[in-house]
Short mmCIF file of C-alpha atoms in Angstrom, two decimals:
data_model
loop_
_atom_site.label_atom_id
_atom_site.label_comp_id
_atom_site.label_asym_id
_atom_site.label_seq_id
_atom_site.Cartn_x
_atom_site.Cartn_y
_atom_site.Cartn_z
CA MET A 1 0.00 0.00 0.00
CA ILE A 2 1.36 3.40 -1.01
CA LEU A 3 0.67 6.19 1.48
CA PRO A 4 0.26 9.88 0.53
CA VAL A 5 3.37 11.96 1.16
CA THR A 6 1.78 13.99 3.98
CA GLU A 7 0.58 10.88 5.78
CA PHE A 8 3.93 9.20 5.25
CA VAL A 9 5.76 12.15 6.81
CA ASP A 10 3.36 12.28 9.73
CA ARG A 11 3.94 8.58 10.44
CA ASN A 12 7.69 8.83 10.29
CA SER A 13 9.28 11.26 12.70
CA ASP A 14 12.66 10.44 11.19
CA TRP A 15 11.59 12.03 7.92
CA LYS A 16 10.38 15.06 9.85
CA LYS A 17 13.83 15.48 11.39
CA ARG A 18 15.48 15.13 8.01
CA LEU A 19 13.19 17.73 6.45
CA SER A 20 13.83 20.07 9.36
CA ARG A 21 17.60 19.70 9.01
CA TYR A 22 17.33 20.24 5.27
CA THR A 23 15.27 23.40 5.80
CA ARG A 24 17.74 24.76 8.36
CA ARG A 25 20.68 23.97 6.08
CA ALA A 26 19.01 25.69 3.12
CA GLN A 27 18.25 28.74 5.26
CA HIS A 28 21.84 28.81 6.52
CA ASN A 29 23.18 28.60 2.97
CA MET A 30 20.90 31.45 1.91
CA GLU A 31 22.10 33.60 4.81
CA ALA A 32 25.69 32.78 3.89
CA ARG A 33 25.05 34.05 0.39
CA ILE A 34 23.49 37.26 1.73
CA GLU A 35 26.41 38.21 3.99
CA GLY A 36 30.09 37.73 3.22
CA LYS A 37 33.41 39.06 4.41
CA LEU A 38 36.21 41.22 3.05
CA VAL A 39 39.29 39.08 2.42
CA ARG A 40 41.60 41.24 0.35
CA MET A 41 42.14 44.83 -0.71
CA VAL A 42 44.62 46.12 -3.30
CA GLY A 43 44.52 49.79 -4.18
CA LEU A 44 40.83 50.65 -4.43
CA THR A 45 39.75 47.09 -5.25
CA MET A 46 38.12 45.01 -2.53
CA GLU A 47 37.59 41.25 -2.75
CA ALA A 48 34.75 39.61 -0.85
CA VAL A 49 33.76 35.96 -0.41
CA GLY A 50 30.67 34.26 0.98
CA CYS A 51 28.04 36.45 -0.68
CA GLN A 52 26.41 36.76 -4.07
CA ALA A 53 25.41 39.98 -5.87
CA ALA A 54 24.97 41.11 -9.44
CA VAL A 55 27.39 43.41 -11.23
CA GLY A 56 26.31 46.99 -10.54
CA ALA A 57 24.66 46.10 -7.23
CA GLN A 58 25.16 48.17 -4.09
CA CYS A 59 26.88 46.64 -1.06
CA LEU A 60 27.73 47.83 2.45
CA VAL A 61 31.10 47.00 4.01
CA VAL A 62 30.56 47.12 7.78
CA ASN A 63 33.51 47.48 10.19
CA PRO A 64 33.47 45.94 13.70
CA ASN A 65 33.02 49.44 15.17
CA GLY A 66 29.81 49.88 13.15
CA SER A 67 31.10 52.30 10.53
CA GLN A 68 30.06 51.58 6.94
CA VAL A 69 31.59 52.00 3.50
CA GLU A 70 29.37 51.90 0.45
CA ALA A 71 30.67 49.96 -2.56
CA GLU A 72 29.56 48.70 -5.96
CA VAL A 73 30.10 45.27 -7.48
CA VAL A 74 32.26 45.74 -10.57
CA GLY A 75 33.14 42.12 -11.35
CA PHE A 76 33.62 38.59 -10.03
CA SER A 77 35.88 35.59 -10.38
CA GLY A 78 34.70 32.23 -9.08
CA GLU A 79 33.44 32.76 -5.55
CA LYS A 80 35.02 36.21 -5.26
CA LEU A 81 33.25 39.52 -5.78
CA PHE A 82 35.24 42.58 -6.81
CA LEU A 83 34.00 45.78 -5.18
CA MET A 84 34.90 49.44 -5.72
CA PRO A 85 34.11 52.05 -3.04
CA THR A 86 31.92 55.08 -3.64
CA GLY A 87 33.38 56.93 -0.65
CA SER A 88 36.33 57.01 1.73
CA LEU A 89 38.05 53.74 2.69
CA ALA A 90 39.40 55.01 6.01
CA GLY A 91 38.95 52.51 8.83
CA LEU A 92 38.44 49.33 6.80
CA VAL A 93 39.80 46.17 8.44
CA PRO A 94 40.27 42.57 7.25
CA ASN A 95 37.23 40.30 7.46
CA ALA A 96 34.79 43.23 7.60
CA ARG A 97 31.22 42.16 6.86
CA VAL A 98 30.01 42.63 3.28
CA ILE A 99 26.24 42.95 2.98
CA PRO A 100 24.55 43.23 -0.45
CA THR A 101 21.63 45.65 -0.18
CA GLY A 102 19.73 44.19 -3.12
CA ARG A 103 19.55 47.65 -4.70
CA THR A 104 21.16 49.26 -7.73
CA TYR A 105 22.09 52.91 -8.04
CA GLN A 106 19.31 55.25 -9.13
CA ALA A 107 18.95 58.86 -10.21
CA PRO A 108 16.41 61.33 -8.77
CA VAL A 109 14.17 62.91 -11.42
CA GLY A 110 11.52 65.63 -11.50
CA ASP A 111 11.11 69.38 -11.83
CA GLN A 112 12.30 69.82 -8.23
CA LEU A 113 15.84 69.19 -9.47
CA LEU A 114 15.92 72.46 -11.43
CA GLY A 115 18.33 74.90 -9.83
CA ARG A 116 20.01 72.19 -7.74
CA VAL A 117 23.58 70.88 -7.60
CA ILE A 118 24.01 67.19 -6.73
CA ASP A 119 26.84 64.69 -6.60
CA GLY A 120 27.24 61.36 -8.39
CA ALA A 121 25.10 59.63 -5.76
CA GLY A 122 22.21 62.09 -6.11
CA ARG A 123 22.95 63.87 -2.83
CA PRO A 124 22.62 67.70 -2.74
CA LEU A 125 25.86 69.68 -2.71
CA ASP A 126 24.21 73.09 -2.37
CA ASP A 127 22.69 74.66 0.75
CA LYS A 128 19.09 74.51 -0.46
CA GLY A 129 17.98 71.74 1.86
CA ARG A 130 16.78 68.23 1.24
CA LEU A 131 16.24 67.08 -2.32
CA HIS A 132 12.62 66.19 -3.14
CA ALA A 133 12.33 64.02 -6.26
CA ASP A 134 9.22 62.90 -8.12
CA ASP A 135 10.72 59.49 -8.76
CA TYR A 136 13.94 57.49 -9.00
CA VAL A 137 15.12 55.71 -12.15
CA PRO A 138 18.11 53.42 -12.87
CA ILE A 139 21.16 55.49 -13.79
CA TYR A 140 22.04 53.29 -16.76
CA GLY A 141 18.59 53.55 -18.38
CA SER A 142 17.61 51.48 -21.40
CA THR A 143 18.54 51.50 -25.07
CA ILE A 144 16.33 53.12 -27.71
CA ASN A 145 15.28 51.38 -30.91
CA PRO A 146 17.06 53.45 -33.59
CA LEU A 147 14.07 53.11 -35.93
CA THR A 148 11.78 54.88 -33.46
CA ARG A 149 13.96 57.95 -33.05
CA GLN A 150 12.85 61.20 -34.63
CA ALA A 151 15.16 62.52 -37.33
CA ILE A 152 17.27 65.64 -36.79
CA LYS A 153 15.54 68.24 -38.95
CA GLU A 154 15.84 71.67 -37.34
CA PRO A 155 18.86 73.79 -36.37
CA LEU A 156 19.50 74.81 -32.79
CA ASP A 157 20.58 78.36 -31.97
CA VAL A 158 23.59 78.12 -29.62
CA GLY A 159 24.37 81.84 -29.67
CA VAL A 160 27.91 81.39 -31.09
CA ARG A 161 28.32 82.92 -34.56
CA ALA A 162 30.99 80.55 -35.89
CA ILE A 163 29.01 77.46 -34.85
CA ASN A 164 25.62 78.74 -36.01
CA ALA A 165 26.86 79.65 -39.48
CA ILE A 166 29.71 77.25 -40.31
CA LEU A 167 29.13 74.28 -37.98
CA PRO A 168 25.35 74.33 -37.35
CA VAL A 169 24.02 72.09 -34.60
CA GLY A 170 20.72 70.26 -35.04
CA ARG A 171 18.26 69.73 -32.22
CA GLY A 172 19.03 66.24 -30.94
CA GLN A 173 22.61 66.17 -32.26
CA ARG A 174 25.60 64.95 -30.24
CA MET A 175 28.73 67.07 -30.68
CA GLY A 176 32.23 66.83 -29.26
CA LEU A 177 34.49 69.72 -28.20
CA PHE A 178 38.05 68.50 -28.79
CA ALA A 179 41.01 70.35 -27.32
CA GLY A 180 44.01 70.17 -25.05
CA SER A 181 43.98 71.58 -21.53
CA GLY A 182 43.55 75.33 -21.03
CA VAL A 183 42.26 76.13 -24.52
CA GLY A 184 38.77 77.33 -23.53
CA LYS A 185 36.49 74.29 -23.62
CA SER A 186 34.70 75.10 -20.37
CA VAL A 187 34.25 78.77 -21.26
CA LEU A 188 32.74 77.87 -24.64
CA LEU A 189 30.43 75.39 -22.87
CA GLY A 190 29.37 78.20 -20.55
CA MET A 191 28.53 80.46 -23.48
CA MET A 192 26.33 77.80 -25.02
CA THR A 193 24.71 77.15 -21.64
CA ARG A 194 23.59 80.78 -21.37
CA PHE A 195 22.68 81.39 -25.00
CA THR A 196 21.17 78.10 -26.26
CA GLU A 197 17.40 77.82 -26.69
CA ALA A 198 16.48 74.85 -24.46
CA ASP A 199 13.76 74.03 -21.94
CA VAL A 200 16.15 72.34 -19.52
CA ILE A 201 19.94 72.26 -19.19
CA VAL A 202 21.73 69.34 -17.54
CA VAL A 203 25.42 69.86 -16.78
CA GLY A 204 27.72 66.98 -15.85
CA LEU A 205 31.08 68.08 -14.41
CA ILE A 206 32.95 64.78 -14.43
CA GLY A 207 36.51 64.43 -13.15
CA GLU A 208 37.39 68.10 -13.40
CA ARG A 209 39.06 70.26 -10.74
CA GLY A 210 36.88 70.97 -7.72
CA ARG A 211 37.56 74.69 -8.08
CA GLU A 212 35.98 74.65 -11.53
CA VAL A 213 32.65 73.37 -10.16
CA LYS A 214 31.95 76.50 -8.11
CA ASP A 215 33.49 78.73 -10.79
CA PHE A 216 31.25 77.22 -13.47
CA ILE A 217 28.12 77.62 -11.35
CA ASP A 218 28.81 81.16 -10.09
CA ASN A 219 30.63 82.82 -12.99
CA ILE A 220 29.72 80.88 -16.13
CA LEU A 221 26.25 79.52 -15.47
CA GLY A 222 25.01 82.35 -13.24
CA GLU A 223 21.78 82.58 -11.26
CA GLU A 224 19.60 82.93 -14.36
CA GLY A 225 21.15 79.92 -16.05
CA LEU A 226 21.01 77.81 -12.88
CA GLU A 227 17.24 78.31 -12.55
CA ARG A 228 16.62 76.09 -15.58
CA SER A 229 19.56 73.76 -14.98
CA VAL A 230 20.53 70.64 -13.06
CA VAL A 231 24.24 70.31 -12.22
CA VAL A 232 25.78 66.91 -11.41
CA ALA A 233 29.32 67.26 -10.04
CA ALA A 234 31.76 64.38 -9.56
CA PRO A 235 35.15 66.15 -9.32
CA ALA A 236 38.60 64.65 -9.77
CA ASP A 237 38.98 63.58 -6.13
CA SER A 238 35.85 61.39 -6.33
CA PRO A 239 36.34 57.60 -6.57
CA PRO A 240 36.25 56.29 -10.16
CA VAL A 241 32.86 54.63 -9.58
CA MET A 242 31.36 57.98 -8.58
CA ARG A 243 32.74 59.61 -11.72
CA LEU A 244 31.03 56.93 -13.82
CA HIS A 245 27.84 57.45 -11.83
CA GLY A 246 28.02 61.21 -12.35
CA ALA A 247 28.03 60.84 -16.13
CA ALA A 248 25.33 58.16 -16.10
CA MET A 249 23.17 60.18 -13.69
CA SER A 250 23.44 63.32 -15.83
CA THR A 251 22.21 61.33 -18.81
CA ALA A 252 19.41 59.65 -16.83
CA ILE A 253 18.11 63.03 -15.62
CA ALA A 254 18.22 64.38 -19.18
CA GLU A 255 16.32 61.28 -20.39
CA SER A 256 13.58 61.87 -17.82
CA PHE A 257 12.98 65.42 -19.07
CA ARG A 258 13.07 64.24 -22.69
CA ALA A 259 10.35 61.70 -21.89
CA LYS A 260 8.17 64.61 -20.76
CA GLY A 261 8.50 66.23 -24.20
CA LYS A 262 11.11 68.83 -23.24
CA ASN A 263 14.09 69.89 -25.33
CA VAL A 264 17.18 69.28 -23.18
CA LEU A 265 20.71 70.59 -23.55
CA LEU A 266 23.19 68.12 -22.02
CA LEU A 267 26.71 69.42 -21.40
CA MET A 268 29.32 66.96 -20.14
CA ASP A 269 32.82 68.00 -19.16
CA SER A 270 34.51 65.71 -19.83
CA LEU A 271 34.10 62.44 -21.73
CA THR A 272 37.84 61.77 -21.35
CA ARG A 273 37.63 61.77 -17.54
CA TYR A 274 34.73 59.33 -17.82
CA ALA A 275 36.90 57.01 -19.93
CA GLN A 276 39.80 57.36 -17.49
CA ALA A 277 37.54 56.38 -14.58
CA GLN A 278 36.52 53.21 -16.42
CA ARG A 279 40.19 52.53 -17.18
CA GLU A 280 41.04 52.74 -13.46
CA ILE A 281 38.31 50.24 -12.59
CA ALA A 282 39.05 47.83 -15.43
CA LEU A 283 42.80 47.69 -14.78
CA ALA A 284 42.22 47.28 -11.03
CA ILE A 285 40.14 44.12 -11.52
CA GLY A 286 42.61 42.60 -13.97
CA GLU A 287 41.37 43.53 -17.45
CA PRO A 288 44.37 43.66 -19.82
CA PRO A 289 45.24 47.02 -21.42
CA ALA A 290 44.86 47.36 -25.18
CA THR A 291 45.43 50.78 -26.77
CA ARG A 292 47.78 53.11 -24.87
CA GLY A 293 46.79 51.55 -21.57
CA TYR A 294 43.03 51.69 -22.20
CA PRO A 295 41.27 48.31 -21.79
CA PRO A 296 38.61 47.28 -24.36
CA SER A 297 35.76 47.97 -21.92
CA VAL A 298 36.51 51.71 -22.14
CA PHE A 299 35.65 51.76 -25.84
CA ALA A 300 32.48 49.80 -25.14
CA ARG A 301 31.37 52.23 -22.42
CA ILE A 302 31.67 55.40 -24.53
CA PRO A 303 29.01 54.50 -27.15
CA GLN A 304 26.76 53.08 -24.42
CA LEU A 305 26.74 56.51 -22.77
CA VAL A 306 26.62 58.68 -25.90
CA GLU A 307 23.88 56.70 -27.65
CA ARG A 308 21.45 57.50 -24.85
CA ALA A 309 21.38 61.15 -25.96
CA GLY A 310 19.65 62.40 -29.12
CA ASN A 311 16.03 62.67 -30.18
CA GLY A 312 13.39 60.52 -28.53
CA ALA A 313 10.48 58.68 -30.09
CA VAL A 314 7.48 60.48 -31.59
CA GLY A 315 5.81 62.56 -28.88
CA GLU A 316 8.99 62.88 -26.82
CA GLY A 317 11.50 65.71 -26.69
CA SER A 318 15.19 65.78 -27.52
CA ILE A 319 18.62 65.74 -25.89
CA THR A 320 21.19 67.88 -27.70
CA ALA A 321 24.51 66.88 -26.16
CA PHE A 322 27.96 68.48 -26.07
CA TYR A 323 30.83 66.36 -24.75
CA THR A 324 34.25 67.83 -24.13
CA VAL A 325 37.12 65.55 -25.11
CA LEU A 326 40.58 66.25 -23.73
CA ALA A 327 43.20 65.60 -26.39
CA GLU A 328 46.23 64.84 -24.23
CA GLY A 329 49.27 66.69 -25.55
CA ASP A 330 47.00 68.23 -28.23
CA ASP A 331 47.06 64.84 -29.96
CA GLN A 332 43.85 64.54 -31.98
CA GLN A 333 44.65 60.84 -32.55
CA ASP A 334 44.40 60.08 -28.83
CA PRO A 335 42.47 56.77 -28.44
CA VAL A 336 39.56 58.34 -26.55
CA ALA A 337 39.37 61.27 -28.97
CA ASP A 338 39.46 58.90 -31.93
CA ALA A 339 36.71 56.68 -30.48
CA ALA A 340 34.53 59.69 -29.61
CA ARG A 341 34.98 61.24 -33.06
CA ALA A 342 33.73 58.01 -34.64
CA ILE A 343 30.55 57.79 -32.54
CA LEU A 344 29.52 61.47 -32.30
CA ASP A 345 27.53 63.42 -34.90
CA GLY A 346 30.24 65.99 -35.36
CA HIS A 347 33.20 67.60 -33.64
CA ILE A 348 34.47 71.10 -32.93
CA VAL A 349 38.25 71.32 -32.57
CA LEU A 350 39.76 74.13 -30.51
CA SER A 351 43.22 75.34 -31.54
CA ARG A 352 45.92 76.12 -28.98
CA GLN A 353 47.65 78.38 -31.49
CA LEU A 354 44.52 80.51 -31.85
CA ALA A 355 43.94 80.55 -28.08
CA GLU A 356 47.49 81.70 -27.38
CA SER A 357 47.09 84.52 -29.90
CA GLY A 358 44.05 85.86 -28.01
CA HIS A 359 41.51 84.55 -30.52
CA PHE A 360 38.29 83.44 -28.80
CA PRO A 361 36.51 81.14 -29.34
CA SER A 362 39.56 79.34 -30.69
CA ILE A 363 37.63 77.16 -33.17
CA ASP A 364 39.70 75.45 -35.85
CA ILE A 365 37.27 75.64 -38.76
CA GLU A 366 39.38 73.36 -40.98
CA GLY A 367 39.46 70.56 -38.42
CA SER A 368 35.79 70.78 -37.37
CA ILE A 369 32.64 69.39 -38.96
CA SER A 370 28.91 69.01 -38.34
CA ARG A 371 27.64 65.79 -39.89
CA VAL A 372 23.98 66.85 -39.94
CA MET A 373 24.55 70.17 -41.72
CA PRO A 374 23.05 69.01 -45.08
CA GLU A 375 19.80 67.98 -43.34
CA ILE A 376 19.22 71.17 -41.35
CA THR A 377 20.45 74.00 -43.62
CA GLU A 378 19.53 75.64 -46.91
CA LYS A 379 21.69 75.28 -50.02
CA ASN A 380 22.71 78.93 -49.84
CA GLN A 381 24.15 78.53 -46.33
CA GLN A 382 25.98 75.36 -47.34
CA GLN A 383 27.58 77.13 -50.29
CA ASN A 384 28.57 80.16 -48.20
CA ALA A 385 30.05 77.93 -45.49
CA GLN A 386 31.99 75.93 -48.07
CA ARG A 387 33.35 79.11 -49.62
CA PHE A 388 34.33 80.40 -46.16
CA ARG A 389 36.25 77.16 -45.50
CA GLN A 390 38.05 77.38 -48.85
CA LEU A 391 39.25 80.91 -48.14
CA ILE A 392 40.43 80.01 -44.64
CA SER A 393 42.20 76.90 -45.95
CA SER A 394 43.92 78.79 -48.82
CA TYR A 395 45.31 81.35 -46.39
CA GLN A 396 46.51 78.77 -43.86
CA GLN A 397 48.23 76.65 -46.53
CA ASN A 398 50.24 79.67 -47.71
CA ARG A 399 50.62 81.33 -44.33
CA ASP A 400 54.39 80.87 -44.09
CA LEU A 401 54.99 82.27 -47.58
CA ILE A 402 52.73 85.21 -46.85
CA SER A 403 54.39 85.93 -43.49
CA VAL A 404 57.92 86.14 -44.91
CA GLY A 405 56.80 88.04 -48.02
CA ALA A 406 57.70 85.20 -50.39
CA TYR A 407 54.26 85.08 -51.97
CA SER A 408 53.83 87.21 -55.09
CA ARG A 409 50.42 88.74 -55.52
CA GLY A 410 48.79 87.49 -58.72
CA SER A 411 50.28 83.98 -58.53
CA ASP A 412 46.94 82.46 -57.44
CA PRO A 413 43.64 84.39 -57.61
CA GLN A 414 42.11 82.35 -54.77
CA VAL A 415 45.07 83.03 -52.48
CA ASP A 416 44.90 86.72 -53.41
CA GLU A 417 41.23 86.75 -52.39
CA ALA A 418 42.00 84.87 -49.18
CA ILE A 419 44.68 87.43 -48.23
CA ALA A 420 42.33 90.34 -48.92
CA MET A 421 39.46 88.83 -46.93
CA ASN A 422 41.41 87.32 -44.03
CA PRO A 423 40.78 90.22 -41.61
CA GLN A 424 37.01 89.94 -42.17
CA LEU A 425 37.12 86.14 -41.83
CA MET A 426 39.01 86.34 -38.53
CA LYS A 427 36.66 89.02 -37.22
CA PHE A 428 33.71 86.77 -38.06
CA LEU A 429 35.18 83.90 -36.03
CA LYS A 430 35.87 86.05 -32.96
CA GLN A 431 33.20 86.67 -30.35
CA GLY A 432 33.11 88.01 -26.82
CA MET A 433 32.24 85.67 -23.98
CA ASP A 434 29.21 87.80 -23.02
CA GLU A 435 28.11 88.45 -26.60
CA ALA A 436 25.20 86.40 -27.94
CA VAL A 437 24.67 86.21 -31.72
CA SER A 438 21.42 84.69 -32.92
CA TYR A 439 21.17 82.11 -35.67
CA LYS A 440 19.58 84.59 -38.07
CA GLU A 441 22.22 87.24 -37.38
CA SER A 442 24.99 84.69 -37.90
CA LEU A 443 23.66 83.75 -41.36
CA GLY A 444 23.24 87.40 -42.32
CA TYR A 445 26.82 88.20 -41.33
CA LEU A 446 28.14 85.18 -43.27
CA GLU A 447 26.15 86.24 -46.36
CA GLN A 448 27.54 89.75 -46.06
CA ILE A 449 31.19 88.60 -45.87
CA ILE A 450 31.01 86.08 -48.69
CA GLY A 451 29.13 88.63 -50.82
CA MET A 452 32.13 90.99 -50.54
CA ARG A 453 34.19 88.97 -53.00
#
């Protein structure tokens, strides 16, 4: 006779004991997976055993004295988890408890963020009190089907004459500002922040000097600009994980406003510091370097971040993004600069030679391009811009001969014209930091100069 399972268990206390032991063992194993211990630390990399957590998950490292260090899971190998801190490591001891929280990092969103300055963890850095958010969303968002995106069809007035007329930016375009250090990237970003027509401005100050954060907010952005802006600051002394979070959080906040149908201007300074933060993490957990010390994951991270910007689906708004790219040693073939140039919709190169001669903004017209110009401009503007480039190029190619007086007037009609018009061309490219030039005015001035020939 075969008894039902329940009746069989009831009649056999031995089976009850076995089931009880099995249940206790399973519960113990589950608890062991929840809490682990810190077994090794090299540099900023912590290794934990005895717990399980997904990559990107938040963990707490608890010292015997009760102090806590927040960390993120950045990788694993066998039974080991690799953690990177999001704050100070002072006070950590061997065998500290590691407790996965079961949460991932999220970004606060909502209109209450306007006028606020926050860090890479979403905590307020200003003195305006507690941050009240409408909601919280994952900082790494989700990908957009490229077939559902709206096309870039209309120009965006950024208030800078040279960009409006020669390198026009479309609403929803992603542009890069390429330059070495101290050439005026941040100042040009500030001009576009004040002058660009946008509903919301999101500024990500990633890996830059701490002094520049306050300077950008007080002197470049100003009170009027801050009212319609959200600033996310993760300066150079922040852990590499926080610098990654700062860039991802800036983009997540911009995405939330785009979903509401708003036109957002996203300014990120800089994409290079973002790549360097990922390099620090990747090398620390053992990823082999590839190009000039940058591991392959760096070049996977850049498009993942940049592709989140742009136009949304029908009914949504847009994110027009400007990313500064630091060309180390003024090398435009720097690996990060080269990768960014390939993925962005255009690039504006700033020249150190022009900057040192007092020419501002120091835009190198020959080395810059806007890839959406044919879709957002009229034929007349395209022809005038092309003619402007030809004249600038003719003068620069013969600059040495002209400077030493070796060029004979009449040798080349185009060079003769370039010499005659060079003062007007240079004047067109110069602009004061507090001077705003509308899109219409920029086109009128370009038409006037080219019509002088």
